Amino acid sequence: MKVARVEDIKRMDELASTKYGISQEILMENAGASVARLIESFADASGLRVVVVAGVGNNGGDGLVAARHLASQGADVNVYIIGDLEKITTLARINLDRIMRMGLPVEHVAEDISGLSEELHQADVVIDALFGIGLNRPVSGLYARVIDAVNGSGSLVVSVDIPSGVNGDTGQVMGVAVKADYTVTFGLPKPGLLIYPGAEHAGEIYVARISYPIELLEDENLVIETNDPVQLPERKPDTHKGDYGKALFIAGSRRYMGAPLFSAYSFLLAGGGYSRLATASNIVPYLGSKASEVVYEPLLETPSGSISYANKDRLLELAEWADIVAMGPGLTTEEETLRLVRDLVPLIKKPLILDGDGLTAVAGALELIKKREAPTILTPHLGEVSRLTGISVERIREDRIGFLRTLCRELNSYIVLKGAHTLVGTPSGKIYVNLTGNPGMAKAGSGDVLVGVIAAMLGLGLDVGEATRMAVLVHGYAGDYVASLEGIDGVTASRMMRVLPRVLRELRENPEDFYRTYSLQTL
Ligand SMILES: NC(=O)C1=CN([C@@H]2O[C@H](COP(=O)(O)OP(=O)(O)OC[C@H]3O[C@@H](n4cnc5c(N)ncnc54)[C@H](O)[C@@H]3O)[C@@H](O)[C@H]2O)[C@@H](O)CC1
Ligand SMILES: Nc1ncnc2c1ncn2[C@@H]1O[C@H](COP(=O)(O)OP(=O)(O)O)[C@@H](O)[C@H]1O
Ligand SMILES: [K+]
């Protein structure tokens, strides 16, 4: 499903009226009606105590339309308007007049919110229609007090379009924000509903189409979309292991024995053909006992047990053999090893996945990435990408998507910005918001599994962009699968690795289960 930023919605709006003659008034009527419909889907409207908290913009207008629809279904609706009535928009004004003529109790809250607070506590349902995509500065003063009162009401909260106080584009909380049980968003979901902390405020998201033409909802100019599964290529019967990709993993050290194992073995468990692990010779016997299907390349070590620079030529030979190269997991930050990575990055003429310490190696030397011709996939979490670019985590959080789009283009790379939710960016500027995964995955080793799965998806024959985003989806799905079996505390890299085959079978055989679990509901 496409995801629309504020600027995208504004363009859709423009086209809706100029190209299709679908006026704002029609859109608002449908928007308000969809909010009422959601509420009627879980509660009998007659006698239902509803409090609408409306701003003076069109988000408020939507709330007033919902009030009218619920009142006509017999609900007991109280409306509170917050804001300077001099500034009320035309459409909100029209709808305010309508409900006043219907005799609905409407109160303009200027300063004292004690009446409102009382009503909020008594309400069955509160409709949050203060701000939507018009939010353009931190919430303060009376608005902030009203939002606190809504959050303290203990009533069920339905947010109109976006929980008020959440930035629709970035998911940042602008001072204070409503914590909703449900959000009915119009046309398409906004990024701020899918990125934390906004995602935490949205509650269950329903997407109401409100009669936007499909052509607008699927417009190619919309660069963000939810990360939906791609069709996995069939494993042809007359194949040999070379068909599913020969992957070379340059990973591990005496200190980190898990990382090379999780990445090289996950590759096989997620469908890869031939996994070759070039690692510190000292740990090969140990790893061999844990994963005999992996082929090992014992490497010379530095005194601290990391991969020594002396292996450079051998590693370039191995890279010639491979279809895919993954470098980084568990390498350590031993200077000699980082120097080896820096020298290898521009010389490896194959699709290269750079993770963990491999990313640390190129931090501040991004031209090594830029001058690569073969595809590059980077898999940093927030801390790593901050180190990579020298931009602070706070700055990045202000606009994750904008930051990622710029970086992917600058580095001509596919970048997985890991976290909740993980974002996948492509060199052409597309962004995929991944909806699988859970906090239990925030555990050492989890990222190493992802490296193996990306290599496997490439090995299965997906193109680089599809392989990268499908791997992120599969990886999070595995994390969710383990959490459902073992509980969220039991999610470990090795358990995720073990369930990879079942996850792939699920996605191959009944993808509809995936959609039922992860896709946003439409209304
Ligand atoms: N395609 C569309 O644009 C549609 C929009 N609709 C509704 O219209 C909304 C957008 O309406 P508006 O653009 O009028 O803006 P909003 O109603 O989102 O915001 C109201 C006004 O609040 C003011 N404001 C912003 N931040 C503030 C703050 N921190 N403190 C105090 N005041 C603040 C702004 O001046 C803004 O105009 C959407 O979110 C949606 O709910 C719907 O009617 C359906 C169609
Ligand atoms: N709160 C969260 N919700 C969903 N996924 C998460 C969350 N926190 C972390 N993850 C996922 O867990 C994985 C953590 O990987 P990473 O940070 O590289 O761990 P490590 O480097 O220790 O292997 C990433 O795929 C990330 O998307
Ligand atoms: K709102």
Coordinates of C-alpha atoms and ligand atoms in Angstrom, one line a residue:
M1 CA 0.0 0.0 0.0
K2 CA 1.3 3.5 -0.8
V3 CA 2.1 5.9 2.0
A4 CA 1.4 9.6 1.6
R5 CA 3.3 12.5 3.1
V6 CA 1.6 15.8 3.7
E7 CA 2.8 17.1 0.4
D8 CA 1.5 14.0 -1.4
I9 CA -2.0 14.5 0.2
K10 CA -2.0 18.1 -0.9
R11 CA -1.2 17.0 -4.5
M12 CA -3.9 14.3 -4.3
D13 CA -6.3 16.9 -3.0
E14 CA -5.5 19.3 -5.8
L15 CA -6.0 16.6 -8.5
A16 CA -9.1 15.2 -6.8
S17 CA -10.9 18.6 -7.4
T18 CA -9.2 19.8 -10.6
K19 CA -9.1 16.5 -12.5
Y20 CA -12.1 14.7 -11.1
G21 CA -14.3 17.4 -9.7
I22 CA -14.3 15.7 -6.3
S23 CA -14.5 18.6 -3.9
Q24 CA -13.0 19.0 -0.5
E25 CA -16.6 19.0 0.9
I26 CA -17.2 15.6 -0.5
L27 CA -13.9 14.3 0.9
M28 CA -14.7 15.8 4.3
E29 CA -18.2 14.3 4.3
N30 CA -16.8 10.9 3.5
A31 CA -14.0 11.3 6.0
G32 CA -16.4 12.2 8.9
A33 CA -18.8 9.4 7.8
S34 CA -15.9 6.9 7.9
V35 CA -15.1 7.8 11.5
A36 CA -18.7 7.3 12.4
R37 CA -18.8 4.0 10.6
L38 CA -15.7 2.7 12.5
I39 CA -17.3 3.6 15.8
E40 CA -20.6 2.0 14.7
S41 CA -18.6 -1.1 13.8
F42 CA -17.8 -1.8 17.5
A43 CA -20.5 0.0 19.4
D44 CA -24.3 0.5 19.1
A45 CA -24.5 4.3 18.3
S46 CA -27.9 4.8 20.0
G47 CA -27.3 6.2 23.5
L48 CA -23.6 6.1 23.0
R49 CA -21.9 9.0 24.8
V50 CA -19.6 10.6 22.3
V51 CA -17.4 13.7 22.9
V52 CA -15.9 15.4 19.9
V53 CA -12.9 17.6 20.5
A54 CA -12.5 19.6 17.3
G55 CA -10.0 22.2 16.1
V56 CA -10.8 25.0 13.8
G57 CA -9.2 23.4 10.7
N58 CA -10.5 20.8 8.4
N59 CA -9.4 18.0 10.8
G60 CA -12.0 19.6 13.1
G61 CA -14.4 19.7 10.2
D62 CA -14.1 16.0 9.8
G63 CA -14.9 15.6 13.5
L64 CA -18.0 17.8 13.1
V65 CA -19.2 15.6 10.2
A66 CA -18.7 12.5 12.4
A67 CA -20.7 14.2 15.1
R68 CA -23.6 14.7 12.8
H69 CA -23.6 11.1 11.5
L70 CA -23.4 9.7 15.0
A71 CA -26.1 12.0 16.3
S72 CA -28.4 10.9 13.5
Q73 CA -27.8 7.3 14.6
G74 CA -29.1 8.3 18.1
A75 CA -25.7 8.9 19.8
D76 CA -25.5 11.4 22.6
V77 CA -22.9 13.7 21.2
N78 CA -21.2 16.7 22.9
V79 CA -18.9 18.9 20.8
Y80 CA -16.1 21.0 22.1
I81 CA -14.3 23.5 19.7
I82 CA -10.8 24.6 20.6
G83 CA -9.2 27.5 18.7
D84 CA -9.8 30.9 17.4
L85 CA -13.2 30.9 15.7
E86 CA -12.2 33.8 13.6
K87 CA -9.8 31.4 11.8
I88 CA -12.2 28.5 11.4
T89 CA -12.0 27.1 7.8
T90 CA -15.0 27.5 5.5
L91 CA -15.8 23.8 5.5
A92 CA -15.5 23.4 9.3
R93 CA -17.7 26.5 9.6
I94 CA -20.4 25.0 7.3
N95 CA -20.4 21.8 9.4
L96 CA -20.4 23.6 12.7
D97 CA -23.6 25.5 11.5
R98 CA -25.2 22.2 10.5
I99 CA -24.8 20.5 13.9
M100 CA -25.8 23.7 15.8
R101 CA -29.1 23.8 13.8
M102 CA -29.5 20.2 14.7
G103 CA -29.3 21.3 18.3
L104 CA -26.2 19.4 19.2
P105 CA -24.6 20.9 22.3
V106 CA -21.5 22.8 21.1
E107 CA -19.2 24.6 23.5
H108 CA -16.2 26.8 22.5
V109 CA -13.4 26.2 25.0
A110 CA -11.5 29.4 25.5
E111 CA -9.6 28.8 28.8
D112 CA -11.3 26.7 31.4
I113 CA -11.4 23.0 30.5
S114 CA -13.1 21.7 33.6
G115 CA -16.4 21.1 31.9
L116 CA -14.6 19.3 29.0
S117 CA -12.6 17.2 31.4
E118 CA -15.7 16.1 33.2
E119 CA -17.4 15.2 29.9
L120 CA -14.3 13.3 28.7
H121 CA -14.4 11.1 31.8
Q122 CA -18.1 10.3 31.2
A123 CA -17.7 9.6 27.5
D124 CA -17.8 6.2 25.9
V125 CA -15.9 7.4 22.9
V126 CA -13.8 10.5 22.4
I127 CA -13.2 11.7 18.8
D128 CA -9.8 13.5 18.5
A129 CA -10.2 16.1 15.7
L130 CA -7.8 18.8 16.9
F131 CA -5.1 18.6 14.3
G132 CA -4.4 16.4 11.3
I133 CA -1.8 17.1 8.5
G134 CA -2.1 20.8 9.3
L135 CA 0.0 20.5 12.5
N136 CA 2.9 22.7 11.9
R137 CA 4.4 23.6 15.2
P138 CA 4.8 22.1 18.7
V139 CA 1.5 21.9 20.7
S140 CA 1.4 24.1 23.7
G141 CA -1.0 26.0 26.0
L142 CA -4.7 25.2 25.9
Y143 CA -4.3 22.6 23.1
A144 CA -1.7 20.8 25.2
R145 CA -4.0 20.8 28.2
V146 CA -6.9 19.5 26.1
I147 CA -4.7 16.7 24.8
D148 CA -3.6 15.8 28.3
A149 CA -7.3 15.7 29.3
V150 CA -8.1 13.4 26.4
N151 CA -5.3 11.1 27.4
G152 CA -6.3 11.2 31.0
S153 CA -10.0 10.5 30.3
G154 CA -9.8 6.7 30.3
S155 CA -12.3 6.7 27.5
L156 CA -11.8 5.0 24.1
V157 CA -10.1 7.5 21.7
V158 CA -10.6 7.6 17.9
S159 CA -8.2 10.0 16.2
V160 CA -9.2 11.7 12.9
D161 CA -6.5 11.2 10.3
I162 CA -3.6 11.4 12.7
P163 CA -3.4 11.4 16.5
S164 CA -3.3 15.2 17.3
G165 CA 0.3 16.2 18.1
V166 CA 2.0 13.6 16.0
N167 CA 3.9 14.9 12.9
G168 CA 2.3 13.2 9.9
D169 CA 5.5 13.0 8.0
T170 CA 8.1 12.0 10.7
G171 CA 6.1 10.3 13.5
Q172 CA 7.7 12.7 16.0
V173 CA 5.5 13.9 18.9
M174 CA 5.4 17.7 18.7
G175 CA 5.4 18.4 22.4
V176 CA 2.4 16.3 23.4
A177 CA 0.1 14.0 21.4
V178 CA -3.1 12.1 21.7
K179 CA -2.7 8.4 22.5
A180 CA -5.4 6.8 20.3
D181 CA -7.0 3.4 20.4
Y182 CA -7.9 3.8 16.7
T183 CA -6.9 6.2 14.0
V184 CA -9.0 6.5 10.8
T185 CA -6.7 8.0 8.2
F186 CA -7.9 9.4 4.9
G187 CA -6.8 8.3 1.4
L188 CA -3.6 6.7 2.4
P189 CA -1.6 6.1 5.6
K190 CA 0.8 8.8 6.6
P191 CA 4.5 7.9 7.4
G192 CA 4.0 9.3 10.9
L193 CA 1.5 6.6 11.7
L194 CA 4.0 3.9 10.9
I195 CA 7.2 5.3 12.4
Y196 CA 7.7 5.4 16.2
P197 CA 6.8 7.2 18.3
G198 CA 3.9 8.1 16.1
A199 CA 3.1 4.5 15.4
E200 CA 2.7 4.0 19.2
H201 CA 0.1 6.8 19.3
A202 CA -2.0 5.7 16.4
G203 CA -3.5 2.5 17.9
E204 CA -5.2 0.3 15.3
I205 CA -5.0 2.1 11.9
Y206 CA -7.9 2.1 9.4
V207 CA -7.5 3.6 6.0
A208 CA -10.6 5.2 4.6
R209 CA -10.5 5.7 0.8
I210 CA -13.1 8.5 1.0
S211 CA -13.6 8.1 -2.8
Y212 CA -10.1 9.1 -4.0
P213 CA -9.7 7.6 -7.5
I214 CA -7.5 4.5 -7.5
E215 CA -5.2 6.3 -10.0
L216 CA -4.4 8.8 -7.2
L217 CA -4.0 6.2 -4.6
E218 CA -1.5 4.2 -6.6
D219 CA 0.3 7.2 -8.2
E220 CA 3.9 6.3 -9.1
N221 CA 5.0 9.7 -7.7
L222 CA 4.2 8.3 -4.3
V223 CA 7.7 7.2 -3.2
I224 CA 6.8 5.6 0.1
E225 CA 5.0 2.3 0.5
T226 CA 4.5 -0.4 3.1
N227 CA 6.8 -3.3 2.6
D228 CA 4.5 -5.9 1.1
P229 CA 5.8 -9.4 0.1
V230 CA 7.1 -10.1 -3.3
Q231 CA 6.5 -13.4 -5.1
L232 CA 9.4 -15.7 -4.3
P233 CA 10.9 -17.4 -7.4
E234 CA 10.1 -21.1 -7.6
R235 CA 13.0 -23.5 -6.9
K236 CA 13.3 -25.1 -10.3
P237 CA 13.5 -28.9 -10.1
D238 CA 16.6 -29.3 -12.3
T239 CA 18.9 -27.1 -10.3
H240 CA 22.2 -27.3 -8.6
K241 CA 23.4 -25.5 -5.5
G242 CA 25.1 -22.8 -7.7
D243 CA 21.6 -21.7 -8.9
Y244 CA 20.7 -20.3 -5.5
G245 CA 23.7 -18.1 -5.2
K246 CA 27.2 -18.7 -4.0
A247 CA 27.7 -16.4 -1.1
L248 CA 31.0 -15.4 0.5
F249 CA 30.8 -14.2 4.1
I250 CA 33.8 -12.2 5.4
A251 CA 33.0 -12.2 9.1
G252 CA 33.9 -13.2 12.6
S253 CA 36.9 -13.2 14.9
R254 CA 38.1 -15.0 18.0
R255 CA 35.9 -12.7 20.0
Y256 CA 32.8 -12.9 17.9
M257 CA 31.9 -16.4 16.9
G258 CA 28.1 -16.0 16.7
A259 CA 28.0 -13.3 14.1
P260 CA 29.7 -15.3 11.3
L261 CA 27.6 -18.4 12.2
F262 CA 24.3 -16.5 12.2
S263 CA 24.9 -14.8 8.9
A264 CA 26.5 -17.7 6.9
Y265 CA 24.0 -20.3 8.2
S266 CA 20.9 -18.1 7.8
F267 CA 21.8 -17.8 4.2
L268 CA 21.3 -21.6 3.7
L269 CA 18.2 -21.7 5.9
A270 CA 16.6 -19.0 3.9
G271 CA 17.2 -20.8 0.6
G272 CA 20.7 -19.9 -0.3
G273 CA 22.8 -22.5 -2.3
Y274 CA 26.4 -22.4 -1.3
S275 CA 27.6 -20.6 1.8
R276 CA 31.3 -19.9 2.2
L277 CA 32.6 -18.4 5.4
A278 CA 36.0 -16.8 5.4
T279 CA 36.9 -16.3 9.1
A280 CA 39.6 -16.4 11.7
S281 CA 41.2 -19.8 11.5
N282 CA 41.0 -20.3 15.3
I283 CA 37.2 -20.5 15.4
V284 CA 36.7 -22.7 12.3
P285 CA 36.7 -26.0 14.2
Y286 CA 34.1 -24.6 16.6
L287 CA 31.9 -23.2 13.8
G288 CA 32.3 -26.4 11.7
S289 CA 30.7 -28.4 14.5
K290 CA 27.8 -26.0 14.7
A291 CA 27.1 -25.6 10.9
S292 CA 28.7 -28.3 8.8
E293 CA 26.8 -27.3 5.7
V294 CA 28.8 -24.1 5.6
V295 CA 32.2 -24.3 3.7
Y296 CA 35.0 -22.7 5.7
E297 CA 38.0 -20.6 4.6
P298 CA 40.4 -20.4 7.5
L299 CA 42.1 -17.0 7.5
L300 CA 45.3 -15.7 9.0
E301 CA 44.7 -13.7 12.3
T302 CA 46.0 -10.6 13.9
P303 CA 47.4 -11.0 17.4
S304 CA 44.0 -10.0 18.8
G305 CA 42.3 -12.8 16.8
S306 CA 40.7 -10.7 14.1
I307 CA 41.1 -11.2 10.3
S308 CA 44.5 -10.0 9.3
Y309 CA 45.3 -7.8 6.3
A310 CA 47.5 -10.6 4.8
N311 CA 44.3 -12.3 3.6
K312 CA 43.5 -9.5 1.1
D313 CA 44.4 -11.3 -2.1
R314 CA 42.8 -14.6 -1.0
L315 CA 39.6 -12.8 -0.2
L316 CA 39.6 -11.1 -3.6
E317 CA 40.0 -14.5 -5.2
L318 CA 37.1 -15.8 -3.2
A319 CA 35.0 -12.8 -4.2
E320 CA 35.6 -13.7 -7.8
W321 CA 34.1 -17.1 -7.2
A322 CA 31.0 -15.7 -5.3
D323 CA 27.8 -14.2 -6.7
I324 CA 27.2 -12.3 -3.5
V325 CA 29.6 -11.0 -0.8
A326 CA 28.7 -10.1 2.8
M327 CA 31.2 -8.4 4.9
G328 CA 31.2 -7.1 8.5
P329 CA 29.5 -9.2 11.1
G330 CA 31.8 -9.7 14.1
L331 CA 34.9 -8.4 12.4
T332 CA 35.8 -6.3 15.5
T333 CA 37.2 -2.7 15.1
E334 CA 40.8 -3.9 15.0
E335 CA 42.5 -1.2 12.9
E336 CA 44.2 -3.6 10.6
T337 CA 41.0 -5.4 9.9
L338 CA 39.1 -2.2 9.3
R339 CA 41.9 -1.2 6.8
L340 CA 41.4 -4.5 5.0
V341 CA 37.7 -3.8 4.7
R342 CA 38.3 -0.3 3.4
D343 CA 40.6 -1.7 0.7
L344 CA 38.3 -4.5 -0.3
V345 CA 35.1 -2.4 -0.6
P346 CA 36.0 -0.7 -3.9
L347 CA 37.7 -3.9 -5.3
I348 CA 34.8 -6.4 -4.8
K349 CA 32.9 -6.3 -8.1
K350 CA 29.9 -8.3 -6.9
P351 CA 26.8 -7.2 -5.0
L352 CA 28.2 -6.4 -1.5
I353 CA 26.3 -6.4 1.8
L354 CA 28.1 -4.3 4.4
D355 CA 27.0 -4.7 8.0
G356 CA 28.2 -4.0 11.6
D357 CA 31.9 -3.4 11.9
G358 CA 32.1 -3.3 8.1
L359 CA 30.1 -0.1 8.3
T360 CA 32.3 1.2 11.0
A361 CA 35.3 0.6 8.7
V362 CA 33.9 3.0 6.0
A363 CA 32.5 5.6 8.4
G364 CA 33.9 9.0 7.2
A365 CA 35.2 7.3 4.0
L366 CA 32.0 7.2 2.1
E367 CA 33.7 7.8 -1.3
L368 CA 34.7 4.1 -1.0
I369 CA 31.1 3.3 -1.4
K370 CA 30.2 5.9 -3.9
K371 CA 32.8 4.6 -6.4
R372 CA 31.5 1.1 -6.4
E373 CA 29.8 -0.1 -9.6
A374 CA 28.3 -3.3 -8.4
P375 CA 25.2 -3.0 -6.1
T376 CA 25.8 -2.1 -2.5
I377 CA 23.5 -2.9 0.4
L378 CA 24.1 -1.3 3.8
T379 CA 22.4 -2.5 6.9
P380 CA 23.0 0.1 9.7
H381 CA 20.9 0.7 12.8
L382 CA 20.4 4.3 13.9
G383 CA 23.7 4.4 15.8
E384 CA 25.7 3.0 12.9
V385 CA 24.2 5.3 10.3
S386 CA 24.9 8.2 12.6
R387 CA 28.5 7.2 12.8
L388 CA 28.6 6.5 9.1
T389 CA 27.4 10.0 8.2
G390 CA 28.5 12.1 11.2
I391 CA 24.8 13.2 11.6
S392 CA 23.4 12.9 15.1
V393 CA 20.7 10.4 15.9
E394 CA 18.5 13.3 17.1
R395 CA 18.8 15.0 13.7
I396 CA 18.1 11.7 11.9
R397 CA 15.0 11.0 14.1
E398 CA 13.6 14.4 13.0
D399 CA 13.0 13.1 9.5
R400 CA 14.2 9.5 9.1
I401 CA 12.6 9.1 5.6
G402 CA 14.0 12.3 4.2
F403 CA 17.5 11.5 5.6
L404 CA 17.4 7.9 4.2
R405 CA 16.2 9.1 0.7
T406 CA 19.1 11.5 0.5
L407 CA 21.7 9.0 1.8
C408 CA 20.6 6.2 -0.6
R409 CA 20.9 8.6 -3.5
E410 CA 24.3 10.0 -2.3
L411 CA 25.8 6.6 -1.8
N412 CA 23.9 5.0 -4.8
S413 CA 23.1 2.2 -2.3
Y414 CA 20.2 0.2 -0.9
I415 CA 20.1 1.0 2.8
V416 CA 18.2 -0.9 5.6
L417 CA 17.7 1.5 8.4
K418 CA 17.0 -1.0 11.2
G419 CA 14.8 -0.2 14.1
A420 CA 11.0 0.0 14.7
H421 CA 9.8 0.0 12.0
T422 CA 12.7 -0.8 9.8
L423 CA 12.9 1.4 6.6
V424 CA 14.4 0.2 3.3
G425 CA 15.6 2.9 0.9
T426 CA 16.7 2.4 -2.7
P427 CA 19.1 4.5 -4.8
S428 CA 16.1 5.7 -6.9
G429 CA 14.7 7.3 -3.7
K430 CA 11.9 4.8 -2.9
I431 CA 11.2 4.0 0.7
Y432 CA 9.6 0.8 2.1
V433 CA 8.2 0.8 5.6
N434 CA 8.5 -2.7 7.1
L435 CA 5.6 -3.8 9.3
T436 CA 7.0 -7.1 10.6
G437 CA 9.2 -7.4 13.6
N438 CA 9.0 -6.7 17.4
P439 CA 11.1 -5.3 20.2
G440 CA 12.2 -8.8 21.2
M441 CA 14.5 -8.7 18.2
A442 CA 16.6 -5.9 19.6
K443 CA 19.2 -8.5 20.7
A444 CA 22.8 -9.2 19.6
G445 CA 23.0 -11.4 16.6
S446 CA 19.6 -10.4 15.2
G447 CA 21.2 -8.2 12.6
D448 CA 23.6 -11.0 11.6
V449 CA 20.6 -13.2 10.6
L450 CA 19.3 -10.4 8.4
V451 CA 22.6 -10.3 6.5
G452 CA 22.2 -14.0 5.7
V453 CA 18.6 -13.6 4.6
I454 CA 19.4 -10.7 2.3
A455 CA 22.1 -12.8 0.6
A456 CA 19.6 -15.7 0.3
M457 CA 16.9 -13.5 -1.3
L458 CA 19.6 -12.4 -3.8
G459 CA 20.5 -16.0 -4.3
L460 CA 16.9 -17.0 -5.0
G461 CA 17.0 -14.5 -7.9
L462 CA 15.2 -11.4 -6.7
D463 CA 16.6 -8.1 -7.9
V464 CA 18.6 -6.1 -5.3
G465 CA 15.8 -3.9 -4.2
E466 CA 13.2 -6.7 -3.9
A467 CA 15.8 -9.0 -2.2
T468 CA 16.6 -6.4 0.4
R469 CA 13.1 -5.5 1.3
M470 CA 11.8 -9.1 1.2
A471 CA 14.7 -10.1 3.5
V472 CA 13.7 -7.4 6.0
L473 CA 10.1 -8.6 5.8
V474 CA 11.1 -12.3 6.3
H475 CA 13.5 -11.4 9.1
G476 CA 10.8 -9.5 11.1
Y477 CA 8.3 -12.3 10.3
A478 CA 10.8 -14.8 11.8
G479 CA 11.1 -12.6 14.9
D480 CA 7.3 -12.4 15.2
Y481 CA 7.0 -16.2 14.7
V482 CA 9.5 -16.9 17.5
A483 CA 7.8 -14.3 19.8
S484 CA 4.5 -16.0 19.2
L485 CA 6.0 -19.4 20.1
E486 CA 8.4 -18.5 22.9
G487 CA 7.2 -15.1 24.1
I488 CA 8.9 -11.8 23.2
D489 CA 11.8 -12.3 25.6
G490 CA 12.7 -15.6 23.9
V491 CA 13.5 -14.0 20.6
T492 CA 17.2 -14.9 19.9
A493 CA 19.2 -15.0 16.7
S494 CA 19.5 -18.7 16.7
R495 CA 15.7 -19.2 17.2
M496 CA 15.0 -16.8 14.4
M497 CA 17.5 -18.6 12.2
R498 CA 15.8 -22.0 12.9
V499 CA 12.3 -20.8 11.8
L500 CA 13.4 -19.2 8.6
P501 CA 12.4 -22.2 6.4
R502 CA 8.9 -22.2 7.9
V503 CA 8.6 -18.5 7.4
L504 CA 9.5 -18.9 3.7
R505 CA 7.0 -21.7 3.4
E506 CA 4.3 -19.6 4.9
L507 CA 5.0 -16.8 2.5
R508 CA 5.1 -19.2 -0.5
E509 CA 2.0 -21.2 0.4
N510 CA -0.4 -18.8 2.1
P511 CA 0.7 -15.2 1.7
E512 CA -2.9 -14.2 2.5
D513 CA -2.1 -15.0 6.2
F514 CA 0.6 -12.4 5.9
Y515 CA -1.8 -9.8 4.6
R516 CA -4.3 -10.6 7.3
T517 CA -1.8 -10.2 10.0
Y518 CA 0.2 -7.2 8.8
S519 CA -1.6 -5.1 6.2
L520 CA -3.5 -2.0 7.3
Q521 CA -7.3 -2.4 7.3
T522 CA -9.3 -0.4 4.9
L523 CA -12.7 1.0 5.8
Ligands
LIG1 N1 -7.2 15.6 1.3 C1 -7.3 16.3 2.3 O1 -6.5 17.2 2.6 C2 -8.4 16.1 3.3 C3 -8.2 16.6 4.5 N2 -9.2 16.4 5.4 C4 -8.8 16.8 6.8 O2 -8.2 18.1 6.8 C5 -7.1 18.0 7.7 C6 -6.1 19.1 7.4 O3 -6.8 20.2 7.7 P1 -6.0 21.6 7.8 O4 -5.0 21.7 6.8 O5 -7.1 22.6 7.9 O6 -5.3 21.6 9.2 P2 -5.6 20.9 10.6 O7 -7.1 20.8 10.7 O8 -4.8 19.6 10.5 O9 -5.0 21.9 11.6 C7 -5.8 23.0 12.0 C8 -5.0 24.2 12.1 O10 -4.3 24.1 13.4 C9 -3.2 25.1 13.3 N3 -2.1 24.5 14.0 C10 -1.2 23.7 13.5 N4 -0.3 23.3 14.5 C11 -0.8 23.9 15.6 C12 -0.4 23.9 17.0 N5 0.7 23.2 17.4 N6 -1.0 24.7 17.9 C13 -2.1 25.3 17.5 N7 -2.6 25.4 16.2 C14 -1.9 24.7 15.3 C15 -2.9 25.3 11.8 O11 -3.0 26.6 11.6 C16 -4.0 24.5 11.1 O12 -4.5 25.2 10.1 C17 -6.6 16.6 7.4 O13 -5.8 16.1 8.5 C18 -7.9 15.8 7.4 O14 -8.3 15.5 8.7 C19 -10.4 15.7 5.2 O15 -11.4 16.6 5.2 C20 -10.4 14.8 4.1 C21 -9.6 15.2 2.9
LIG2 N1 11.6 -2.2 18.7 C1 11.8 -3.0 17.6 N2 10.8 -3.4 16.8 C2 11.0 -4.2 15.7 N3 12.3 -4.6 15.3 C3 13.3 -4.2 16.0 C4 13.2 -3.4 17.2 N4 14.4 -3.1 17.7 C5 15.3 -3.8 16.9 N5 14.6 -4.4 15.9 C6 15.2 -5.2 14.8 O1 16.1 -6.1 15.4 C7 17.3 -6.1 14.6 C8 18.5 -5.6 15.4 O2 19.6 -5.7 14.6 P1 20.9 -5.0 15.1 O3 20.7 -3.7 15.7 O4 21.9 -5.1 13.9 O5 21.4 -6.1 16.2 P2 22.8 -6.7 16.2 O6 23.7 -5.7 15.6 O7 23.1 -6.9 17.7 O8 22.7 -8.0 15.5 C9 17.1 -5.2 13.4 O9 16.6 -6.0 12.3 C10 16.0 -4.3 13.9 O10 15.1 -3.9 12.8
K3 K -6.5 14.4 14.8

